[in-house]
Short mmCIF file of N, CA and C in Angstrom, two decimals:
data_model
loop_
_atom_site.label_atom_id
_atom_site.label_comp_id
_atom_site.label_asym_id
_atom_site.label_seq_id
_atom_site.Cartn_x
_atom_site.Cartn_y
_atom_site.Cartn_z
N MET A 18 44.59 -32.49 -8.05
CA MET A 18 44.16 -31.21 -7.57
C MET A 18 43.88 -30.31 -8.77
N GLY A 19 42.72 -29.66 -8.82
CA GLY A 19 42.33 -28.85 -9.96
C GLY A 19 43.04 -27.50 -9.98
N HIS A 20 43.47 -27.10 -11.17
CA HIS A 20 44.01 -25.76 -11.38
C HIS A 20 43.76 -25.38 -12.82
N TRP A 21 43.97 -24.12 -13.16
CA TRP A 21 43.67 -23.64 -14.48
C TRP A 21 44.71 -24.13 -15.48
N PRO A 22 44.25 -24.49 -16.69
CA PRO A 22 45.19 -24.89 -17.73
C PRO A 22 46.18 -23.76 -18.01
N GLY A 23 47.41 -24.14 -18.25
CA GLY A 23 48.43 -23.14 -18.56
C GLY A 23 49.05 -22.51 -17.34
N THR A 24 48.64 -22.92 -16.15
CA THR A 24 49.23 -22.40 -14.93
C THR A 24 49.86 -23.56 -14.18
N PRO A 25 50.91 -23.30 -13.44
CA PRO A 25 51.52 -24.40 -12.70
C PRO A 25 50.59 -24.85 -11.57
N PRO A 26 50.70 -26.11 -11.17
CA PRO A 26 49.89 -26.55 -10.03
C PRO A 26 50.21 -25.72 -8.79
N PRO A 27 49.26 -25.55 -7.90
CA PRO A 27 49.51 -24.74 -6.70
C PRO A 27 50.58 -25.38 -5.83
N LEU A 28 51.26 -24.56 -5.09
CA LEU A 28 52.25 -25.04 -4.14
C LEU A 28 51.56 -25.84 -3.05
N ARG A 29 52.25 -26.82 -2.53
CA ARG A 29 51.68 -27.64 -1.45
C ARG A 29 51.30 -26.73 -0.28
N GLY A 30 50.10 -26.89 0.21
CA GLY A 30 49.64 -26.11 1.34
C GLY A 30 49.13 -24.72 0.97
N CYS A 31 49.20 -24.37 -0.30
CA CYS A 31 48.80 -23.03 -0.73
C CYS A 31 47.33 -22.77 -0.45
N SER A 32 46.51 -23.79 -0.56
CA SER A 32 45.07 -23.57 -0.40
C SER A 32 44.63 -23.56 1.07
N ALA A 33 45.52 -23.83 1.99
CA ALA A 33 45.12 -23.85 3.40
C ALA A 33 44.76 -22.46 3.91
N ARG A 34 45.47 -21.44 3.51
CA ARG A 34 45.21 -20.09 4.00
C ARG A 34 43.84 -19.57 3.59
N PRO A 35 43.41 -19.73 2.32
CA PRO A 35 42.06 -19.28 2.00
C PRO A 35 41.00 -19.99 2.84
N TRP A 36 41.22 -21.27 3.16
CA TRP A 36 40.25 -21.99 3.98
C TRP A 36 40.20 -21.43 5.39
N SER A 37 41.35 -21.07 5.95
CA SER A 37 41.33 -20.51 7.30
C SER A 37 40.66 -19.14 7.30
N CYS A 38 40.86 -18.36 6.25
CA CYS A 38 40.14 -17.08 6.12
C CYS A 38 38.65 -17.34 6.01
N GLY A 39 38.30 -18.42 5.30
CA GLY A 39 36.89 -18.76 5.12
C GLY A 39 36.22 -19.11 6.43
N ALA A 40 36.92 -19.84 7.29
CA ALA A 40 36.34 -20.20 8.59
C ALA A 40 36.05 -18.94 9.40
N ALA A 41 36.97 -17.98 9.38
CA ALA A 41 36.77 -16.74 10.12
C ALA A 41 35.59 -15.95 9.57
N ARG A 42 35.47 -15.87 8.26
CA ARG A 42 34.38 -15.08 7.68
C ARG A 42 33.04 -15.73 7.92
N ARG A 43 33.00 -17.06 8.00
CA ARG A 43 31.72 -17.73 8.24
C ARG A 43 31.17 -17.34 9.62
N TRP A 44 32.04 -17.34 10.63
CA TRP A 44 31.59 -16.96 11.96
C TRP A 44 31.23 -15.49 12.02
N ASP A 45 32.02 -14.65 11.36
CA ASP A 45 31.71 -13.23 11.34
C ASP A 45 30.34 -12.98 10.72
N ALA A 46 30.08 -13.61 9.58
CA ALA A 46 28.81 -13.40 8.89
C ALA A 46 27.65 -13.92 9.74
N ALA A 47 27.83 -15.07 10.37
CA ALA A 47 26.77 -15.63 11.21
C ALA A 47 26.46 -14.72 12.40
N ASP A 48 27.48 -14.02 12.87
CA ASP A 48 27.29 -13.10 14.00
C ASP A 48 26.83 -11.72 13.56
N GLY A 49 26.61 -11.53 12.25
CA GLY A 49 26.17 -10.25 11.74
C GLY A 49 27.29 -9.25 11.54
N GLU A 50 28.52 -9.68 11.66
CA GLU A 50 29.69 -8.81 11.47
C GLU A 50 30.09 -8.83 10.00
N LEU A 51 29.29 -8.19 9.15
CA LEU A 51 29.51 -8.26 7.72
C LEU A 51 30.77 -7.53 7.27
N ALA A 52 31.16 -6.49 7.96
CA ALA A 52 32.40 -5.79 7.60
C ALA A 52 33.61 -6.69 7.84
N ALA A 53 33.63 -7.38 8.97
CA ALA A 53 34.73 -8.30 9.25
C ALA A 53 34.70 -9.47 8.28
N ALA A 54 33.51 -9.97 7.97
CA ALA A 54 33.40 -11.06 7.00
C ALA A 54 33.92 -10.62 5.64
N ARG A 55 33.61 -9.38 5.24
CA ARG A 55 34.09 -8.84 3.96
C ARG A 55 35.62 -8.83 3.93
N THR A 56 36.23 -8.41 5.02
CA THR A 56 37.70 -8.38 5.09
C THR A 56 38.27 -9.78 4.90
N HIS A 57 37.74 -10.75 5.62
CA HIS A 57 38.23 -12.13 5.51
C HIS A 57 37.96 -12.72 4.13
N ARG A 58 36.80 -12.43 3.57
CA ARG A 58 36.46 -12.96 2.24
C ARG A 58 37.34 -12.33 1.16
N THR A 59 37.66 -11.06 1.31
CA THR A 59 38.54 -10.42 0.35
C THR A 59 39.92 -11.06 0.38
N GLU A 60 40.43 -11.30 1.56
CA GLU A 60 41.73 -11.96 1.69
C GLU A 60 41.69 -13.37 1.11
N ALA A 61 40.64 -14.11 1.42
CA ALA A 61 40.51 -15.47 0.91
C ALA A 61 40.42 -15.48 -0.61
N LEU A 62 39.70 -14.52 -1.18
CA LEU A 62 39.57 -14.43 -2.63
C LEU A 62 40.93 -14.21 -3.29
N GLU A 63 41.68 -13.24 -2.77
CA GLU A 63 42.99 -12.95 -3.36
C GLU A 63 43.93 -14.15 -3.25
N LEU A 64 43.90 -14.83 -2.12
CA LEU A 64 44.76 -15.99 -1.93
C LEU A 64 44.35 -17.14 -2.84
N ALA A 65 43.05 -17.37 -2.98
CA ALA A 65 42.57 -18.46 -3.84
C ALA A 65 42.93 -18.21 -5.30
N VAL A 66 42.81 -16.97 -5.75
CA VAL A 66 43.19 -16.65 -7.13
C VAL A 66 44.70 -16.83 -7.31
N ALA A 67 45.48 -16.37 -6.35
CA ALA A 67 46.94 -16.49 -6.44
C ALA A 67 47.38 -17.96 -6.44
N CYS A 68 46.68 -18.80 -5.70
CA CYS A 68 47.03 -20.22 -5.63
C CYS A 68 46.66 -20.96 -6.91
N GLY A 69 45.62 -20.50 -7.57
CA GLY A 69 45.21 -21.18 -8.79
C GLY A 69 44.51 -22.50 -8.55
N HIS A 70 43.95 -22.68 -7.38
CA HIS A 70 43.26 -23.93 -7.02
C HIS A 70 41.76 -23.73 -7.23
N ALA A 71 41.24 -24.30 -8.31
CA ALA A 71 39.86 -24.06 -8.71
C ALA A 71 38.83 -24.42 -7.63
N PRO A 72 38.92 -25.58 -6.97
CA PRO A 72 37.92 -25.89 -5.94
C PRO A 72 37.91 -24.89 -4.78
N THR A 73 39.08 -24.42 -4.41
CA THR A 73 39.15 -23.43 -3.33
C THR A 73 38.52 -22.12 -3.77
N LEU A 74 38.82 -21.69 -4.99
CA LEU A 74 38.23 -20.45 -5.49
C LEU A 74 36.71 -20.58 -5.57
N ALA A 75 36.22 -21.72 -6.02
CA ALA A 75 34.77 -21.92 -6.09
C ALA A 75 34.15 -21.82 -4.70
N HIS A 76 34.80 -22.39 -3.71
CA HIS A 76 34.28 -22.32 -2.34
C HIS A 76 34.25 -20.87 -1.84
N VAL A 77 35.30 -20.12 -2.14
CA VAL A 77 35.34 -18.71 -1.74
C VAL A 77 34.23 -17.93 -2.44
N LEU A 78 33.97 -18.23 -3.71
CA LEU A 78 32.90 -17.54 -4.44
C LEU A 78 31.53 -17.80 -3.80
N VAL A 79 31.33 -19.01 -3.31
CA VAL A 79 30.07 -19.31 -2.60
C VAL A 79 29.98 -18.45 -1.34
N GLY A 80 31.10 -18.27 -0.66
CA GLY A 80 31.12 -17.41 0.52
C GLY A 80 30.79 -15.97 0.18
N VAL A 81 31.30 -15.50 -0.94
CA VAL A 81 30.99 -14.12 -1.37
C VAL A 81 29.52 -14.03 -1.76
N ALA A 82 28.98 -15.10 -2.36
CA ALA A 82 27.55 -15.12 -2.68
C ALA A 82 26.72 -15.04 -1.40
N ASP A 83 27.18 -15.70 -0.36
CA ASP A 83 26.52 -15.62 0.95
C ASP A 83 26.52 -14.16 1.44
N GLN A 84 27.65 -13.50 1.27
CA GLN A 84 27.75 -12.08 1.65
C GLN A 84 26.72 -11.26 0.86
N ALA A 85 26.59 -11.54 -0.42
CA ALA A 85 25.63 -10.81 -1.26
C ALA A 85 24.20 -11.01 -0.75
N VAL A 86 23.85 -12.23 -0.41
CA VAL A 86 22.51 -12.50 0.11
C VAL A 86 22.29 -11.73 1.41
N ARG A 87 23.28 -11.74 2.28
CA ARG A 87 23.15 -11.04 3.57
C ARG A 87 23.05 -9.52 3.38
N LEU A 88 23.57 -9.02 2.26
CA LEU A 88 23.49 -7.60 1.95
C LEU A 88 22.25 -7.27 1.11
N ASP A 89 21.35 -8.25 0.97
CA ASP A 89 20.13 -8.10 0.17
C ASP A 89 20.45 -7.77 -1.28
N ARG A 90 21.42 -8.52 -1.83
CA ARG A 90 21.81 -8.36 -3.24
C ARG A 90 21.75 -9.73 -3.92
N PRO A 91 20.53 -10.29 -4.04
CA PRO A 91 20.39 -11.65 -4.56
C PRO A 91 20.82 -11.81 -6.01
N ARG A 92 20.75 -10.75 -6.81
CA ARG A 92 21.21 -10.87 -8.20
C ARG A 92 22.70 -11.17 -8.25
N GLU A 93 23.46 -10.46 -7.42
CA GLU A 93 24.89 -10.71 -7.36
C GLU A 93 25.15 -12.13 -6.85
N ALA A 94 24.38 -12.56 -5.86
CA ALA A 94 24.54 -13.91 -5.33
C ALA A 94 24.33 -14.96 -6.42
N ALA A 95 23.30 -14.78 -7.24
CA ALA A 95 23.02 -15.73 -8.32
C ALA A 95 24.18 -15.78 -9.31
N ARG A 96 24.73 -14.64 -9.67
CA ARG A 96 25.87 -14.61 -10.61
C ARG A 96 27.10 -15.27 -9.99
N LEU A 97 27.34 -15.01 -8.73
CA LEU A 97 28.49 -15.61 -8.05
C LEU A 97 28.35 -17.12 -7.93
N LEU A 98 27.15 -17.60 -7.66
CA LEU A 98 26.92 -19.04 -7.61
C LEU A 98 27.16 -19.68 -8.97
N ALA A 99 26.73 -19.00 -10.02
CA ALA A 99 26.97 -19.52 -11.37
C ALA A 99 28.46 -19.55 -11.69
N ALA A 100 29.19 -18.53 -11.25
CA ALA A 100 30.64 -18.49 -11.46
C ALA A 100 31.31 -19.62 -10.68
N ALA A 101 30.87 -19.87 -9.45
CA ALA A 101 31.44 -20.95 -8.65
C ALA A 101 31.21 -22.29 -9.33
N LEU A 102 30.04 -22.48 -9.88
CA LEU A 102 29.73 -23.72 -10.59
C LEU A 102 30.63 -23.87 -11.82
N ALA A 103 30.83 -22.79 -12.55
CA ALA A 103 31.69 -22.83 -13.74
C ALA A 103 33.15 -23.10 -13.37
N VAL A 104 33.63 -22.47 -12.31
CA VAL A 104 35.01 -22.66 -11.87
C VAL A 104 35.22 -24.10 -11.43
N ARG A 105 34.27 -24.63 -10.67
CA ARG A 105 34.38 -25.98 -10.13
C ARG A 105 34.18 -27.02 -11.21
N GLY A 106 33.39 -26.68 -12.23
CA GLY A 106 33.11 -27.63 -13.30
C GLY A 106 31.89 -28.49 -13.04
N GLY A 107 31.21 -28.24 -11.96
CA GLY A 107 30.01 -29.00 -11.60
C GLY A 107 29.67 -28.74 -10.15
N PRO A 108 28.53 -29.22 -9.70
CA PRO A 108 28.12 -28.98 -8.32
C PRO A 108 28.96 -29.77 -7.33
N ASP A 109 29.08 -29.24 -6.13
CA ASP A 109 29.78 -29.92 -5.04
C ASP A 109 28.73 -30.20 -3.97
N HIS A 110 28.20 -31.40 -3.97
CA HIS A 110 27.12 -31.75 -3.05
C HIS A 110 27.62 -32.02 -1.63
N SER A 111 28.94 -32.00 -1.45
CA SER A 111 29.48 -32.24 -0.11
C SER A 111 29.45 -30.99 0.76
N ARG A 112 29.15 -29.85 0.17
CA ARG A 112 29.12 -28.59 0.91
C ARG A 112 27.73 -27.97 0.80
N PRO A 113 27.00 -27.90 1.90
CA PRO A 113 25.63 -27.41 1.86
C PRO A 113 25.50 -25.89 1.70
N ASP A 114 26.58 -25.15 1.84
CA ASP A 114 26.48 -23.68 1.75
C ASP A 114 25.91 -23.21 0.42
N ALA A 115 26.34 -23.82 -0.67
CA ALA A 115 25.87 -23.38 -1.99
C ALA A 115 24.36 -23.55 -2.10
N ALA A 116 23.84 -24.67 -1.64
CA ALA A 116 22.39 -24.91 -1.70
C ALA A 116 21.63 -23.93 -0.81
N ARG A 117 22.17 -23.64 0.36
CA ARG A 117 21.52 -22.69 1.27
C ARG A 117 21.48 -21.29 0.66
N VAL A 118 22.61 -20.85 0.11
CA VAL A 118 22.68 -19.52 -0.50
C VAL A 118 21.79 -19.46 -1.73
N GLU A 119 21.81 -20.52 -2.53
CA GLU A 119 20.94 -20.56 -3.71
C GLU A 119 19.48 -20.48 -3.30
N GLY A 120 19.10 -21.19 -2.25
CA GLY A 120 17.72 -21.13 -1.78
C GLY A 120 17.31 -19.73 -1.36
N ALA A 121 18.21 -19.03 -0.69
CA ALA A 121 17.91 -17.66 -0.27
C ALA A 121 17.79 -16.72 -1.48
N ALA A 122 18.69 -16.89 -2.45
CA ALA A 122 18.64 -16.04 -3.64
C ALA A 122 17.38 -16.34 -4.46
N ARG A 123 17.04 -17.63 -4.58
CA ARG A 123 15.82 -18.01 -5.31
C ARG A 123 14.58 -17.44 -4.62
N ALA A 124 14.56 -17.49 -3.30
CA ALA A 124 13.41 -16.96 -2.56
C ALA A 124 13.25 -15.46 -2.80
N ALA A 125 14.37 -14.76 -2.89
CA ALA A 125 14.31 -13.31 -3.10
C ALA A 125 13.97 -12.95 -4.55
N LEU A 126 14.45 -13.74 -5.50
CA LEU A 126 14.28 -13.39 -6.91
C LEU A 126 13.11 -14.08 -7.59
N GLY A 127 12.65 -15.18 -7.02
CA GLY A 127 11.57 -15.94 -7.66
C GLY A 127 12.00 -16.47 -9.02
N ASP A 128 11.12 -16.34 -10.01
CA ASP A 128 11.40 -16.85 -11.35
C ASP A 128 12.57 -16.15 -12.02
N ALA A 129 12.91 -14.96 -11.57
CA ALA A 129 14.02 -14.21 -12.17
C ALA A 129 15.39 -14.79 -11.81
N PHE A 130 15.43 -15.73 -10.86
CA PHE A 130 16.72 -16.30 -10.46
C PHE A 130 17.48 -16.84 -11.66
N GLU A 131 16.82 -17.59 -12.53
CA GLU A 131 17.48 -18.20 -13.69
C GLU A 131 18.09 -17.15 -14.62
N GLU A 132 17.47 -16.00 -14.69
CA GLU A 132 17.99 -14.91 -15.53
C GLU A 132 19.35 -14.43 -15.04
N TYR A 133 19.53 -14.40 -13.74
CA TYR A 133 20.78 -13.89 -13.16
C TYR A 133 21.81 -14.98 -12.90
N ALA A 134 21.36 -16.22 -12.80
CA ALA A 134 22.26 -17.33 -12.46
C ALA A 134 22.98 -17.84 -13.70
N ARG A 135 23.69 -16.93 -14.35
CA ARG A 135 24.47 -17.28 -15.53
C ARG A 135 25.85 -16.69 -15.39
N TYR A 136 26.82 -17.45 -15.87
CA TYR A 136 28.18 -16.93 -15.89
C TYR A 136 28.74 -17.20 -17.26
N GLU A 137 29.19 -16.15 -17.92
CA GLU A 137 29.76 -16.30 -19.24
C GLU A 137 31.14 -15.66 -19.25
N ASP A 138 32.09 -16.41 -19.75
CA ASP A 138 33.46 -15.94 -19.88
C ASP A 138 33.88 -16.25 -21.31
N ALA A 139 34.92 -15.60 -21.77
CA ALA A 139 35.36 -15.76 -23.15
C ALA A 139 35.88 -17.17 -23.44
N GLY A 140 36.45 -17.85 -22.46
CA GLY A 140 37.04 -19.16 -22.70
C GLY A 140 36.20 -20.29 -22.15
N ASP A 141 36.69 -21.50 -22.35
CA ASP A 141 36.00 -22.68 -21.83
C ASP A 141 36.09 -22.75 -20.31
N VAL A 142 37.22 -22.30 -19.78
CA VAL A 142 37.45 -22.32 -18.34
C VAL A 142 37.45 -20.89 -17.84
N PRO A 143 36.66 -20.58 -16.82
CA PRO A 143 36.64 -19.19 -16.31
C PRO A 143 38.03 -18.73 -15.91
N ARG A 144 38.33 -17.50 -16.26
CA ARG A 144 39.62 -16.92 -15.91
C ARG A 144 39.57 -16.43 -14.46
N PRO A 145 40.63 -16.72 -13.69
CA PRO A 145 40.64 -16.29 -12.29
C PRO A 145 40.42 -14.79 -12.13
N ALA A 146 41.04 -13.98 -12.99
CA ALA A 146 40.89 -12.53 -12.86
C ALA A 146 39.44 -12.11 -13.10
N ALA A 147 38.75 -12.78 -14.01
CA ALA A 147 37.37 -12.42 -14.32
C ALA A 147 36.45 -12.72 -13.13
N VAL A 148 36.62 -13.88 -12.52
CA VAL A 148 35.75 -14.20 -11.38
C VAL A 148 36.13 -13.35 -10.17
N ARG A 149 37.41 -13.01 -10.05
CA ARG A 149 37.81 -12.12 -8.96
C ARG A 149 37.13 -10.77 -9.12
N ASP A 150 37.11 -10.24 -10.34
CA ASP A 150 36.44 -8.95 -10.58
C ASP A 150 34.96 -9.02 -10.27
N LEU A 151 34.33 -10.14 -10.61
CA LEU A 151 32.92 -10.32 -10.30
C LEU A 151 32.69 -10.30 -8.79
N ALA A 152 33.53 -11.00 -8.06
CA ALA A 152 33.40 -11.05 -6.60
C ALA A 152 33.69 -9.70 -5.95
N ARG A 153 34.62 -8.97 -6.52
CA ARG A 153 34.96 -7.67 -5.95
C ARG A 153 33.80 -6.69 -5.96
N VAL A 154 32.86 -6.87 -6.88
CA VAL A 154 31.67 -6.00 -6.91
C VAL A 154 30.94 -6.11 -5.58
N THR A 155 30.75 -7.33 -5.11
CA THR A 155 30.07 -7.55 -3.83
C THR A 155 30.95 -7.09 -2.66
N LEU A 156 32.22 -7.42 -2.73
CA LEU A 156 33.11 -7.14 -1.60
C LEU A 156 33.47 -5.65 -1.47
N SER A 157 33.26 -4.88 -2.52
CA SER A 157 33.61 -3.46 -2.46
C SER A 157 32.56 -2.62 -1.74
N GLY A 158 31.42 -3.16 -1.54
CA GLY A 158 30.44 -2.32 -0.87
C GLY A 158 29.21 -2.99 -0.59
#
Protein backbone atom coordinates (compact mmCIF):
# COMPACT_ATOMS: atom_id res chain seq x y z
CA MET A 1 0.00 0.00 0.00
CA GLY A 2 1.50 3.37 -1.02
CA HIS A 3 2.23 6.07 1.53
CA TRP A 4 4.63 8.97 1.84
CA PRO A 5 8.22 8.28 2.85
CA GLY A 6 8.88 9.14 6.46
CA THR A 7 5.28 8.57 7.50
CA PRO A 8 3.88 5.43 9.07
CA PRO A 9 1.72 3.22 6.88
CA PRO A 10 -1.98 4.05 7.13
CA LEU A 11 -4.09 2.24 9.66
CA ARG A 12 -6.06 -0.70 8.34
CA GLY A 13 -9.34 0.53 6.92
CA CYS A 14 -8.24 4.17 7.07
CA SER A 15 -8.78 4.70 3.36
CA ALA A 16 -12.35 3.37 3.37
CA ARG A 17 -13.90 6.61 4.64
CA PRO A 18 -12.50 8.85 1.89
CA TRP A 19 -13.87 6.37 -0.67
CA SER A 20 -17.34 6.47 0.87
CA CYS A 21 -17.22 10.29 0.81
CA GLY A 22 -16.15 10.00 -2.81
CA ALA A 23 -19.16 7.89 -3.75
CA ALA A 24 -21.48 10.49 -2.23
CA ARG A 25 -19.81 13.40 -4.00
CA ARG A 26 -19.92 11.63 -7.36
CA TRP A 27 -23.71 11.33 -7.19
CA ASP A 28 -24.07 14.88 -5.90
CA ALA A 29 -21.96 16.27 -8.75
CA ALA A 30 -23.81 14.21 -11.36
CA ASP A 31 -27.10 15.58 -10.03
CA GLY A 32 -25.78 19.15 -10.22
CA GLU A 33 -25.54 19.47 -6.43
CA LEU A 34 -22.10 21.08 -6.47
CA ALA A 35 -22.35 22.50 -2.95
CA ALA A 36 -23.05 19.05 -1.52
CA ALA A 37 -20.30 17.55 -3.68
CA ARG A 38 -17.90 20.22 -2.35
CA THR A 39 -18.74 19.24 1.23
CA HIS A 40 -18.12 15.54 0.55
CA ARG A 41 -14.94 16.23 -1.42
CA THR A 42 -13.57 18.45 1.32
CA GLU A 43 -14.14 15.72 3.89
CA ALA A 44 -12.60 13.09 1.61
CA LEU A 45 -9.56 15.32 1.00
CA GLU A 46 -8.91 15.84 4.70
CA LEU A 47 -9.31 12.13 5.44
CA ALA A 48 -7.05 11.07 2.56
CA VAL A 49 -4.31 13.46 3.68
CA ALA A 50 -4.64 12.28 7.29
CA CYS A 51 -4.44 8.63 6.22
CA GLY A 52 -1.33 9.18 4.15
CA HIS A 53 -2.50 6.76 1.45
CA ALA A 54 -1.19 8.13 -1.84
CA PRO A 55 -3.56 6.27 -4.23
CA THR A 56 -6.59 7.42 -2.25
CA LEU A 57 -5.38 11.02 -2.21
CA ALA A 58 -4.77 10.88 -5.96
CA HIS A 59 -8.31 9.62 -6.50
CA VAL A 60 -9.72 12.42 -4.35
CA LEU A 61 -7.68 14.98 -6.34
CA VAL A 62 -9.26 13.70 -9.55
CA GLY A 63 -12.65 14.25 -7.92
CA VAL A 64 -11.71 17.81 -7.03
CA ALA A 65 -10.53 18.30 -10.62
CA ASP A 66 -13.98 17.15 -11.72
CA GLN A 67 -15.46 19.81 -9.43
CA ALA A 68 -13.21 22.42 -11.06
CA VAL A 69 -14.39 21.43 -14.55
CA ARG A 70 -18.03 21.60 -13.43
CA LEU A 71 -17.33 25.09 -12.05
CA ASP A 72 -15.83 26.13 -15.42
CA ARG A 73 -12.32 26.35 -13.94
CA PRO A 74 -10.34 24.14 -16.35
CA ARG A 75 -6.96 25.62 -15.37
CA GLU A 76 -7.45 24.42 -11.81
CA ALA A 77 -8.59 21.04 -13.13
CA ALA A 78 -5.40 20.67 -15.18
CA ARG A 79 -3.21 21.48 -12.15
CA LEU A 80 -5.15 19.07 -9.95
CA LEU A 81 -4.84 16.29 -12.52
CA ALA A 82 -1.09 16.88 -12.67
CA ALA A 83 -0.91 16.74 -8.86
CA ALA A 84 -2.89 13.48 -8.85
CA LEU A 85 -0.47 12.00 -11.36
CA ALA A 86 2.51 13.11 -9.26
CA VAL A 87 1.00 11.74 -6.04
CA ARG A 88 0.13 8.42 -7.66
CA GLY A 89 3.48 8.18 -9.43
CA GLY A 90 1.90 7.38 -12.78
CA PRO A 91 -1.44 7.06 -14.53
CA ASP A 92 -4.18 4.78 -13.21
CA HIS A 93 -5.89 3.36 -16.28
CA SER A 94 -8.35 1.38 -14.17
CA ARG A 95 -10.31 4.54 -13.34
CA PRO A 96 -11.87 6.41 -16.27
CA ASP A 97 -12.66 9.58 -14.29
CA ALA A 98 -9.21 11.08 -14.82
CA ALA A 99 -9.42 10.64 -18.60
CA ARG A 100 -12.95 12.10 -18.68
CA VAL A 101 -11.96 15.14 -16.61
CA GLU A 102 -8.77 15.61 -18.62
CA GLY A 103 -10.80 15.51 -21.84
CA ALA A 104 -13.14 18.21 -20.54
CA ALA A 105 -10.24 20.40 -19.38
CA ARG A 106 -8.41 19.92 -22.70
CA ALA A 107 -11.56 20.83 -24.62
CA ALA A 108 -11.90 24.04 -22.62
CA LEU A 109 -8.23 25.04 -22.72
CA GLY A 110 -7.11 23.74 -26.11
CA ASP A 111 -3.35 23.98 -26.60
CA ALA A 112 -2.99 25.84 -23.29
CA PHE A 113 -3.82 22.64 -21.37
CA GLU A 114 -0.15 21.58 -21.28
CA GLU A 115 0.82 24.94 -19.78
CA TYR A 116 -1.45 24.37 -16.79
CA ALA A 117 -1.08 20.60 -16.46
CA ARG A 118 2.08 20.83 -14.38
CA TYR A 119 2.69 20.14 -10.76
CA GLU A 120 5.91 21.17 -9.10
CA ASP A 121 6.79 20.57 -5.48
CA ALA A 122 10.07 21.07 -3.67
CA GLY A 123 10.69 17.34 -3.14
CA ASP A 124 10.67 14.20 -5.22
CA VAL A 125 7.37 13.12 -3.69
CA PRO A 126 4.53 15.65 -3.45
CA ARG A 127 3.84 16.72 0.10
CA PRO A 128 0.30 15.98 1.31
CA ALA A 129 -0.10 19.50 2.72
CA ALA A 130 0.92 21.06 -0.60
CA VAL A 131 -1.60 19.11 -2.65
CA ARG A 132 -4.27 19.71 -0.02
CA ASP A 133 -3.67 23.46 -0.34
CA LEU A 134 -3.93 23.19 -4.11
CA ALA A 135 -7.24 21.35 -3.84
CA ARG A 136 -8.59 23.79 -1.28
CA VAL A 137 -8.43 26.56 -3.89
CA THR A 138 -11.15 24.77 -5.86
CA LEU A 139 -13.09 23.62 -2.81
CA SER A 140 -13.17 27.06 -1.19
CA GLY A 141 -15.32 28.61 -3.82
